[in-house]
Short mmCIF file of C-alpha atoms in Angstrom, two decimals:
data_model
loop_
_atom_site.label_atom_id
_atom_site.label_comp_id
_atom_site.label_asym_id
_atom_site.label_seq_id
_atom_site.Cartn_x
_atom_site.Cartn_y
_atom_site.Cartn_z
CA MET A 1 -27.38 19.60 -0.40
CA ASN A 2 -26.16 18.10 2.88
CA ILE A 3 -22.51 17.12 2.46
CA GLU A 4 -22.03 15.79 6.02
CA PRO A 5 -22.73 12.10 5.17
CA TYR A 6 -20.12 12.22 2.39
CA ILE A 7 -17.46 13.53 4.77
CA ALA A 8 -18.18 10.63 7.14
CA GLN A 9 -18.00 8.11 4.27
CA LEU A 10 -14.57 9.34 3.17
CA LEU A 11 -13.18 9.21 6.72
CA TYR A 12 -13.49 5.41 6.58
CA ARG A 13 -11.25 5.26 3.49
CA TYR A 14 -8.76 8.16 3.75
CA GLN A 15 -6.48 9.75 6.33
CA CYS A 16 -7.24 13.30 5.18
CA VAL A 17 -10.58 14.71 3.96
CA THR A 18 -10.44 18.38 2.97
CA VAL A 19 -13.48 20.64 2.84
CA PRO A 20 -12.44 23.41 0.40
CA GLY A 21 -12.52 26.84 1.98
CA PHE A 22 -13.04 25.49 5.51
CA GLY A 23 -10.36 23.01 6.64
CA ALA A 24 -9.28 19.37 6.71
CA PHE A 25 -10.23 16.41 8.90
CA LEU A 26 -7.22 14.25 9.76
CA THR A 27 -7.30 10.71 11.12
CA GLU A 28 -4.70 8.81 13.15
CA ILE A 29 -4.90 5.15 14.19
CA GLN A 30 -4.93 4.61 17.97
CA SER A 31 -4.05 1.19 19.40
CA ALA A 32 -6.37 -0.81 21.65
CA GLN A 33 -6.57 0.56 25.20
CA LEU A 34 -7.10 -0.86 28.68
CA ILE A 35 -8.23 1.33 31.58
CA GLU A 36 -7.35 -0.67 34.66
CA SER A 37 -9.24 1.53 37.12
CA SER A 38 -12.58 0.77 35.44
CA HIS A 39 -11.60 -2.62 33.92
CA SER A 40 -12.60 -1.28 30.48
CA PHE A 41 -11.27 -2.48 27.12
CA PHE A 42 -11.42 -0.34 23.93
CA PRO A 43 -10.65 -1.63 20.39
CA PRO A 44 -8.26 0.15 17.96
CA LYS A 45 -9.83 3.19 16.32
CA LYS A 46 -9.23 6.28 14.20
CA VAL A 47 -8.83 9.51 16.18
CA ILE A 48 -10.13 12.53 14.25
CA SER A 49 -8.54 15.98 14.42
CA PHE A 50 -9.11 19.19 12.46
CA ASN A 51 -6.67 21.56 10.73
CA ALA A 52 -8.15 24.91 9.70
CA HIS A 53 -5.08 25.81 7.59
CA LEU A 54 -5.60 23.05 4.98
CA LYS A 55 -8.27 24.67 2.83
CA ASN A 56 -7.12 24.03 -0.75
CA ASN A 57 -9.37 21.87 -2.90
CA ASP A 58 -7.80 18.47 -3.57
CA GLY A 59 -10.84 17.25 -5.52
CA LEU A 60 -11.52 14.28 -3.22
CA LEU A 61 -14.76 15.44 -1.61
CA ALA A 62 -16.13 17.11 -4.75
CA ASN A 63 -15.51 14.05 -6.93
CA HIS A 64 -17.10 11.77 -4.34
CA ILE A 65 -20.22 13.96 -4.15
CA ALA A 66 -20.43 14.22 -7.96
CA GLN A 67 -20.31 10.43 -8.35
CA ALA A 68 -22.74 9.74 -5.51
CA GLU A 69 -25.26 12.36 -6.62
CA LYS A 70 -24.65 11.67 -10.35
CA THR A 71 -24.08 15.32 -11.01
CA SER A 72 -21.29 17.50 -12.36
CA TYR A 73 -18.06 18.37 -10.58
CA GLU A 74 -18.89 22.08 -10.78
CA TYR A 75 -22.25 21.54 -9.10
CA ALA A 76 -20.55 19.55 -6.30
CA ILE A 77 -18.08 22.43 -5.78
CA SER A 78 -20.93 24.94 -5.53
CA ALA A 79 -22.77 22.70 -3.05
CA ILE A 80 -19.67 22.52 -0.84
CA GLN A 81 -19.23 26.30 -0.97
CA TYR A 82 -22.87 26.84 0.01
CA GLU A 83 -22.58 24.41 2.96
CA VAL A 84 -19.37 26.09 4.18
CA PHE A 85 -21.15 29.46 3.98
CA ASN A 86 -23.90 28.12 6.26
CA TRP A 87 -21.36 26.68 8.73
CA LYS A 88 -19.54 30.00 9.05
CA LYS A 89 -22.84 31.83 9.44
CA ALA A 90 -23.88 29.46 12.25
CA LEU A 91 -20.56 30.10 14.01
CA GLN A 92 -21.04 33.86 13.80
CA GLU A 93 -24.63 33.79 15.03
CA ASN A 94 -24.60 30.90 17.54
CA GLY A 95 -20.93 30.32 18.23
CA LEU A 96 -21.21 26.59 17.44
CA PHE A 97 -22.49 23.97 15.01
CA SER A 98 -22.22 20.18 14.57
CA ILE A 99 -21.33 17.78 11.76
CA LYS A 100 -23.24 14.54 12.28
CA ASN A 101 -21.06 11.56 13.31
CA VAL A 102 -17.91 13.70 12.93
CA GLY A 103 -17.76 16.32 15.69
CA ASN A 104 -18.73 19.71 17.09
CA PHE A 105 -17.26 23.16 16.31
CA SER A 106 -17.31 26.14 18.62
CA LEU A 107 -15.53 29.45 19.17
CA ASN A 108 -13.56 30.21 22.33
CA ALA A 109 -13.16 33.61 24.00
CA ASP A 110 -10.43 34.56 21.50
CA LYS A 111 -12.68 33.66 18.54
CA ASN A 112 -10.53 30.66 17.72
CA LEU A 113 -12.18 27.59 16.21
CA ILE A 114 -12.36 24.58 18.58
CA PHE A 115 -13.14 21.05 17.28
CA THR A 116 -14.44 18.27 19.54
CA PRO A 117 -14.55 14.85 17.76
CA TYR A 118 -17.51 12.51 18.04
CA ASP A 119 -16.23 9.39 19.86
CA GLN A 120 -19.20 7.10 19.25
CA THR A 121 -18.24 6.23 15.66
CA ASN A 122 -15.12 4.17 14.91
CA TYR A 123 -13.85 4.93 11.39
CA LEU A 124 -11.21 2.15 11.45
CA THR A 125 -12.55 -0.57 9.11
CA ASN A 126 -10.28 -3.23 10.66
CA SER A 127 -12.18 -2.80 13.94
CA PHE A 128 -15.60 -3.27 12.36
CA GLY A 129 -17.91 -5.12 14.78
CA LEU A 130 -15.68 -4.54 17.80
CA SER A 131 -17.03 -2.52 20.71
CA ALA A 132 -15.80 -1.46 24.12
CA PHE A 133 -16.64 -3.68 27.08
CA VAL A 134 -16.14 -3.81 30.84
CA SER A 135 -14.72 -6.97 32.37
CA PRO A 136 -15.70 -8.04 35.93
CA MET A 137 -12.91 -8.01 38.46
CA VAL A 138 -10.97 -11.25 38.63
CA LYS A 139 -10.47 -12.41 42.25
CA ARG A 140 -7.61 -14.70 43.01
CA GLU A 141 -7.75 -16.87 46.20
CA ILE A 142 -4.59 -18.40 47.54
CA PHE A 143 -5.01 -21.79 49.12
CA GLU A 144 -2.41 -23.09 51.55
CA GLN A 145 -1.38 -26.61 50.79
CA LYS A 146 -0.06 -28.75 53.60
CA ILE A 147 2.71 -31.08 52.55
CA GLU A 148 3.20 -34.18 54.70
CA ALA A 149 6.54 -35.92 54.65
CA LEU A 150 6.17 -39.50 53.65
CA GLU A 151 8.77 -42.03 54.55
CA GLU A 152 9.54 -44.39 51.79
CA GLU A 153 10.98 -47.79 52.35
CA LYS A 154 14.26 -48.22 50.61
CA GLU A 155 15.13 -51.63 49.37
CA VAL A 156 18.72 -52.55 48.79
CA ILE A 157 19.09 -54.22 45.45
CA ALA A 158 22.16 -56.37 45.07
CA PHE A 159 23.71 -56.62 41.63
CA GLU A 160 25.76 -59.62 40.69
CA PRO A 161 28.30 -58.99 37.93
CA GLU A 162 27.85 -61.21 34.86
CA THR A 163 30.88 -63.08 33.71
CA ARG A 164 31.45 -62.96 29.96
CA THR A 165 33.86 -65.02 27.95
CA ALA A 166 36.14 -62.98 25.71
CA ARG A 167 36.28 -63.96 22.04
CA PRO A 168 39.79 -63.26 20.65
CA TYR A 169 38.86 -63.74 16.97
CA LEU A 170 36.63 -60.60 17.06
CA LYS A 171 39.70 -58.48 17.73
CA TYR A 172 41.41 -59.68 14.55
CA ALA A 173 38.25 -59.15 12.52
CA ALA A 174 38.07 -55.53 13.69
CA ILE A 175 41.70 -54.93 12.73
CA PHE A 176 40.99 -56.36 9.27
CA VAL A 177 37.99 -54.08 8.72
CA LEU A 178 39.98 -51.05 9.87
CA GLY A 179 42.71 -51.90 7.38
CA LEU A 180 40.22 -52.06 4.53
CA GLY A 181 38.88 -48.64 5.49
CA LEU A 182 42.32 -47.05 5.51
CA THR A 183 43.10 -48.61 2.12
CA GLY A 184 39.90 -47.13 0.68
CA VAL A 185 40.66 -43.68 2.09
CA ILE A 186 44.17 -43.69 0.67
CA GLY A 187 43.31 -45.29 -2.67
CA TYR A 188 40.27 -43.13 -3.56
CA PRO A 189 42.22 -39.86 -4.19
CA VAL A 190 44.70 -41.77 -6.39
CA TYR A 191 41.80 -43.18 -8.42
CA GLN A 192 40.25 -39.72 -8.80
CA GLN A 193 43.55 -38.24 -10.01
CA GLN A 194 43.93 -41.00 -12.58
CA ILE A 195 40.45 -40.30 -14.02
CA ALA A 196 41.18 -36.55 -14.21
CA ASN A 197 44.45 -37.18 -16.13
CA GLU A 198 42.74 -39.44 -18.65
CA THR A 199 39.94 -36.87 -19.16
CA ILE A 200 42.46 -34.11 -19.95
CA ILE A 201 44.21 -36.33 -22.52
CA VAL A 202 40.90 -37.11 -24.29
CA GLU A 203 39.85 -33.42 -24.35
CA GLN A 204 43.19 -32.35 -25.84
CA SER A 205 42.87 -34.99 -28.56
CA VAL A 206 39.34 -33.90 -29.49
CA GLN A 207 40.29 -30.22 -29.59
CA LYS A 208 43.25 -30.99 -31.85
CA GLN A 209 41.00 -32.87 -34.30
CA VAL A 210 38.47 -30.01 -34.35
CA GLN A 211 41.17 -27.44 -35.10
CA ASN A 212 42.45 -29.55 -37.99
CA LYS A 213 38.93 -29.79 -39.47
CA ILE A 214 38.43 -26.03 -39.21
CA GLN A 215 41.75 -25.31 -40.98
CA GLU A 216 40.94 -27.73 -43.82
CA ALA A 217 37.38 -26.41 -44.36
CA THR A 218 36.64 -23.98 -47.21
CA PHE A 219 33.44 -21.99 -47.32
CA PHE A 220 31.79 -20.63 -50.48
CA ILE A 221 28.94 -18.11 -50.54
CA GLU A 222 27.23 -18.30 -53.94
CA ASN A 223 24.12 -16.22 -53.25
CA PRO A 224 24.78 -13.41 -50.76
CA VAL A 225 21.77 -12.37 -48.71
CA PRO A 226 20.48 -8.99 -49.94
CA ALA A 227 20.25 -6.14 -47.45
CA VAL A 228 16.76 -5.70 -46.05
CA ALA A 229 15.49 -2.34 -44.86
CA VAL A 230 14.08 -2.61 -41.37
CA THR A 231 11.43 -0.14 -40.26
CA LEU A 232 10.96 0.30 -36.52
CA THR A 233 7.69 1.64 -35.23
CA VAL A 234 7.99 3.54 -31.96
CA LYS A 235 4.87 3.22 -29.87
CA GLU A 236 3.53 6.56 -28.79
CA GLU A 237 3.67 7.13 -25.06
CA LYS A 238 0.20 6.98 -23.47
CA MET A 239 -1.01 10.17 -21.82
CA SER A 240 -3.31 9.06 -18.98
CA TYR A 241 -3.07 12.05 -16.61
CA HIS A 242 -4.92 15.26 -17.53
CA ILE A 243 -5.36 18.65 -15.89
CA MET A 244 -9.03 19.66 -15.97
CA ALA A 245 -9.71 23.29 -16.88
CA GLY A 246 -13.51 23.03 -16.84
CA ALA A 247 -16.58 21.21 -18.11
CA PHE A 248 -19.24 23.16 -20.01
CA ARG A 249 -22.89 22.47 -20.70
CA ASP A 250 -22.69 24.44 -23.98
CA GLU A 251 -20.20 23.14 -26.56
CA LYS A 252 -19.61 26.69 -27.85
CA ASN A 253 -18.30 27.73 -24.43
CA ALA A 254 -16.04 24.69 -24.37
CA GLN A 255 -14.60 25.61 -27.79
CA LYS A 256 -14.10 29.21 -26.65
CA LYS A 257 -12.20 28.02 -23.55
CA PHE A 258 -10.10 25.68 -25.71
CA LYS A 259 -9.02 28.52 -28.02
CA GLU A 260 -8.29 30.77 -25.05
CA LEU A 261 -5.98 28.18 -23.43
CA SER A 262 -4.26 27.43 -26.75
CA SER A 263 -3.54 31.14 -27.30
CA GLN A 264 -2.00 31.28 -23.80
CA GLY A 265 0.53 28.58 -24.73
CA TYR A 266 -1.09 25.53 -23.13
CA LYS A 267 -1.29 22.23 -25.02
CA ALA A 268 -5.03 22.35 -24.53
CA ARG A 269 -7.36 19.51 -25.49
CA ARG A 270 -11.06 18.87 -25.78
CA ILE A 271 -12.45 15.44 -24.95
CA PRO A 272 -15.82 13.97 -25.97
CA GLN A 273 -19.00 14.76 -24.10
CA ASN A 274 -19.23 12.82 -20.81
CA LYS A 275 -22.19 10.94 -19.37
CA TYR A 276 -23.40 14.09 -17.58
CA GLY A 277 -23.81 15.93 -20.88
CA LEU A 278 -20.76 18.17 -20.28
CA PHE A 279 -17.92 19.06 -22.67
CA PRO A 280 -14.59 18.89 -20.72
CA VAL A 281 -11.59 21.05 -21.63
CA LEU A 282 -8.04 20.19 -20.51
CA TYR A 283 -4.97 22.32 -19.89
CA GLY A 284 -2.88 19.40 -21.14
CA SER A 285 -2.14 15.69 -20.79
CA TYR A 286 0.89 13.95 -19.24
CA ALA A 287 2.42 10.48 -19.19
CA THR A 288 3.07 10.32 -15.43
CA PHE A 289 1.13 11.47 -12.38
CA ALA A 290 4.21 13.30 -11.05
CA GLU A 291 4.36 15.53 -14.16
CA ALA A 292 0.63 16.22 -14.04
CA GLU A 293 0.67 16.99 -10.30
CA LYS A 294 3.59 19.42 -10.69
CA ALA A 295 1.88 21.24 -13.57
CA SER A 296 -1.48 21.37 -11.75
CA GLN A 297 0.11 22.94 -8.66
CA GLU A 298 1.63 25.67 -10.83
CA ILE A 299 -1.72 26.31 -12.52
CA GLN A 300 -3.53 26.41 -9.16
CA LYS A 301 -1.09 29.03 -7.85
CA THR A 302 -1.12 31.31 -10.89
CA VAL A 303 -4.29 30.81 -12.95
CA ASN A 304 -7.01 28.51 -11.61
CA PRO A 305 -7.10 27.35 -7.95
CA ASP A 306 -9.85 24.82 -8.84
CA ALA A 307 -7.79 22.92 -11.44
CA TRP A 308 -7.49 19.20 -10.68
CA VAL A 309 -5.94 16.05 -12.17
CA LEU A 310 -8.15 13.61 -14.09
CA VAL A 311 -6.82 10.04 -14.36
CA GLU A 312 -8.32 8.38 -17.42
CA SER A 313 -7.13 6.65 -20.60
CA LEU A 314 -8.47 8.75 -23.47
#
């Protein structure tokens, strides 16, 4: 099986794609670039690098291959291992090999692995349809403009002041209006205070009447309400995160693995046969991803390096 197309597909969606037993491809977004010397414009893109120290199986590539090929997870793992074996063999015999649309690998004089990314494919989905282009040089011509001084004729405009007759009664009307305004400003706070005082008196009277009614009232309870037993049902916490121990074609092998894990102290579980005809066995189930991830890391270190977390409501 050729796993190269699946690596390229995942690079569009994820920042890290690990090939178990070989290394990890990392992506970093690079902003749009302008090279002034060649008048070239390049859109934003993902720059691919390689880290040979990240070799642990995170399940991403294997799960993607299993779903795409409609096969089992174990078969996808074996296909990856076989492809990695061929890559390493090509490096030993030829000193180089290529992954289509991803990059080239070679060995230097010190036998160190060198990765050269393939620049023709842009894995940044936001830049889909954008390509690099070269712009023609923009020439700017400066034109000298001659400014001629124009003499403008200035006309002298004579203004004659208009004589207006003063009206003395307007002055008294203004004084009257001003007086009304001052009266309103002074009288309004007094009016507000009067309303507040009357409101307090009414509230005190009502409260006094209510207190009198409460003191005079007598309550009788003829039929007391019998005590009712209340039963609370606590909803069981859903376990949606599971650590996969293996999936077996033969149900007897699955039952044997289940008993083995149970005897070792794990809260092992068996789940129904999946659509691939396999019988999965779990190390245990957890309510949160954090708990499942912590437990899976411990299992990978001590028992099974291929254990992975299944997210599914069972």
